[in-house]
CSV table of C-alpha atoms in Angstrom, one decimal:
chain,number,residue,atom,x,y,z
A,1,LEU,CA,117.6,93.9,107.8
A,2,SER,CA,115.8,93.4,104.5
A,3,PHE,CA,113.1,95.9,105.4
A,4,GLU,CA,115.7,98.5,106.4
A,5,GLY,CA,117.8,97.9,103.3
A,6,LEU,CA,114.9,98.0,100.9
A,7,CYS,CA,113.6,101.3,102.5
A,8,HIS,CA,116.9,102.9,101.4
A,9,ARG,CA,117.6,101.2,98.1
A,10,TRP,CA,115.3,100.1,95.3
A,11,GLY,CA,114.7,96.4,95.3
A,12,PHE,CA,112.3,93.5,94.9
A,13,TYR,CA,110.8,91.5,97.8
A,14,PHE,CA,110.2,87.9,97.0
A,15,PRO,CA,109.0,85.8,99.9
A,16,MET,CA,109.5,82.2,99.2
A,17,THR,CA,107.1,80.8,101.7
A,18,GLY,CA,104.1,82.3,103.4
A,19,ASP,CA,104.5,83.6,106.9
A,20,ARG,CA,101.8,84.1,109.5
A,21,ASN,CA,101.9,87.9,109.0
A,22,LYS,CA,101.0,87.4,105.3
A,23,LEU,CA,103.6,89.9,104.2
A,24,GLY,CA,104.5,90.1,100.6
A,25,PRO,CA,102.8,88.8,97.5
A,26,ASP,CA,102.4,85.0,97.2
A,27,ASP,CA,103.1,85.0,93.5
A,28,ILE,CA,106.2,82.9,94.0
A,29,ASN,CA,104.5,80.4,96.2
A,30,SER,CA,101.2,80.0,94.5
A,31,ASP,CA,101.5,81.4,90.9
A,32,LEU,CA,104.8,79.7,90.1
A,33,TYR,CA,103.6,76.3,91.4
A,34,LEU,CA,100.3,76.8,89.6
A,35,LEU,CA,102.1,77.6,86.3
A,36,LEU,CA,104.4,74.5,86.8
A,37,GLY,CA,101.4,72.3,87.5
A,38,HIS,CA,99.9,73.2,84.1
A,39,ASP,CA,103.1,72.2,82.2
A,40,LYS,CA,103.0,68.5,81.3
A,41,SER,CA,106.8,68.5,80.7
A,42,PHE,CA,107.6,69.5,84.3
A,43,LYS,CA,108.2,66.5,86.5
A,44,SER,CA,108.2,66.6,90.2
A,45,ARG,CA,109.5,63.0,90.4
A,46,PHE,CA,112.9,62.3,88.8
A,47,PRO,CA,114.5,59.1,87.6
A,48,LYS,CA,117.4,57.9,89.7
A,49,PRO,CA,120.6,60.1,89.3
A,50,ASP,CA,122.4,57.3,87.5
A,51,SER,CA,119.5,56.9,85.0
A,52,PRO,CA,120.3,58.2,81.4
A,53,ASP,CA,117.1,60.3,81.6
A,54,PHE,CA,118.1,62.2,84.8
A,55,GLN,CA,120.2,64.9,83.2
A,56,SER,CA,117.7,65.6,80.4
A,57,GLN,CA,114.7,65.8,82.8
A,58,LEU,CA,116.7,68.1,85.1
A,59,ALA,CA,117.6,70.4,82.2
A,60,ARG,CA,113.9,70.4,81.0
A,61,ASN,CA,112.7,71.3,84.5
A,62,ARG,CA,115.2,74.1,84.8
A,63,LYS,CA,114.2,75.6,81.5
A,64,ILE,CA,110.5,75.4,82.5
A,65,VAL,CA,111.2,77.0,85.9
A,66,ASP,CA,113.2,79.8,84.2
A,67,GLU,CA,110.3,80.5,81.9
A,68,LYS,CA,107.7,80.5,84.6
A,69,PHE,CA,109.8,82.6,87.0
A,70,GLY,CA,110.4,85.0,84.1
A,71,ILE,CA,106.6,85.6,84.0
A,72,VAL,CA,106.5,86.4,87.7
A,73,LEU,CA,109.5,88.7,87.4
A,74,LEU,CA,108.1,90.5,84.4
A,75,VAL,CA,104.9,91.3,86.3
A,76,ARG,CA,107.0,92.7,89.2
A,77,LEU,CA,109.0,94.8,86.7
A,78,LEU,CA,105.9,96.1,85.0
A,79,VAL,CA,104.3,97.2,88.3
A,80,PHE,CA,107.7,98.8,89.3
A,81,GLU,CA,107.8,100.7,86.1
A,82,MET,CA,104.2,102.0,86.6
A,83,PHE,CA,105.0,102.9,90.2
A,84,THR,CA,108.1,104.9,89.3
A,85,ARG,CA,106.3,106.7,86.4
A,86,ILE,CA,103.4,107.7,88.7
A,87,SER,CA,105.9,108.7,91.4
A,88,GLN,CA,107.9,110.9,89.0
A,89,SER,CA,104.7,112.8,88.0
A,90,THR,CA,104.0,113.8,91.6
A,91,PRO,CA,105.1,117.2,92.9
A,92,GLY,CA,108.8,117.0,93.7
A,93,GLY,CA,109.2,114.0,91.5
A,94,LEU,CA,110.8,110.8,92.6
A,95,GLN,CA,111.8,111.1,96.2
A,96,GLU,CA,113.6,108.9,98.8
A,97,GLU,CA,110.2,108.2,100.5
A,98,HIS,CA,109.1,106.4,97.3
A,99,LYS,CA,111.6,103.6,98.0
A,100,ARG,CA,109.8,102.9,101.3
A,101,LYS,CA,106.4,103.2,99.6
A,102,TRP,CA,107.5,100.7,96.9
A,103,LEU,CA,108.5,98.2,99.6
A,104,LEU,CA,105.2,98.7,101.5
A,105,LEU,CA,103.3,98.1,98.2
A,106,GLN,CA,105.2,94.8,97.8
A,107,LEU,CA,104.6,93.8,101.4
A,108,ARG,CA,100.9,94.5,101.2
A,109,PRO,CA,99.9,94.2,97.6
A,110,LYS,CA,96.2,93.8,98.2
A,111,PHE,CA,93.9,96.7,97.4
A,112,PRO,CA,92.2,98.1,100.5
A,113,ASP,CA,88.7,98.0,99.1
A,114,HIS,CA,89.2,94.5,97.6
A,115,ALA,CA,90.1,91.9,100.3
A,116,THR,CA,91.2,89.3,97.8
A,117,ALA,CA,92.6,91.5,94.9
A,118,ASN,CA,96.4,91.3,94.7
A,119,LEU,CA,98.1,93.9,92.5
A,120,PHE,CA,100.7,91.4,91.2
A,121,LYS,CA,98.3,88.6,90.7
A,122,SER,CA,95.7,90.7,88.9
A,123,LEU,CA,98.2,91.3,86.1
């Protein structure tokens, strides 16, 4: 359903966990957790809910996750902007087929000649 929908409408594909087919970038899974791990203010263990520190730590974690996810989203938006600019410059301009190509680029973001290079991670 997602594949079909994203072939007909512009959209972003964010897999939250890796699957055995290795479809999609793993920037949410790996990069976000890596970014969170480097932030000393982010706590994976919380005080008890009735603790006076619980709400402040929850708010701090939410702010950190928002910032880090913003980085991942910004990279996706930059790649999308580059993709649409290049597509518009092709003969015939931006076409319906470019929606499918954008989805395929998100599903397989590794460069064919570089087994480990991921378009989204390289930015």
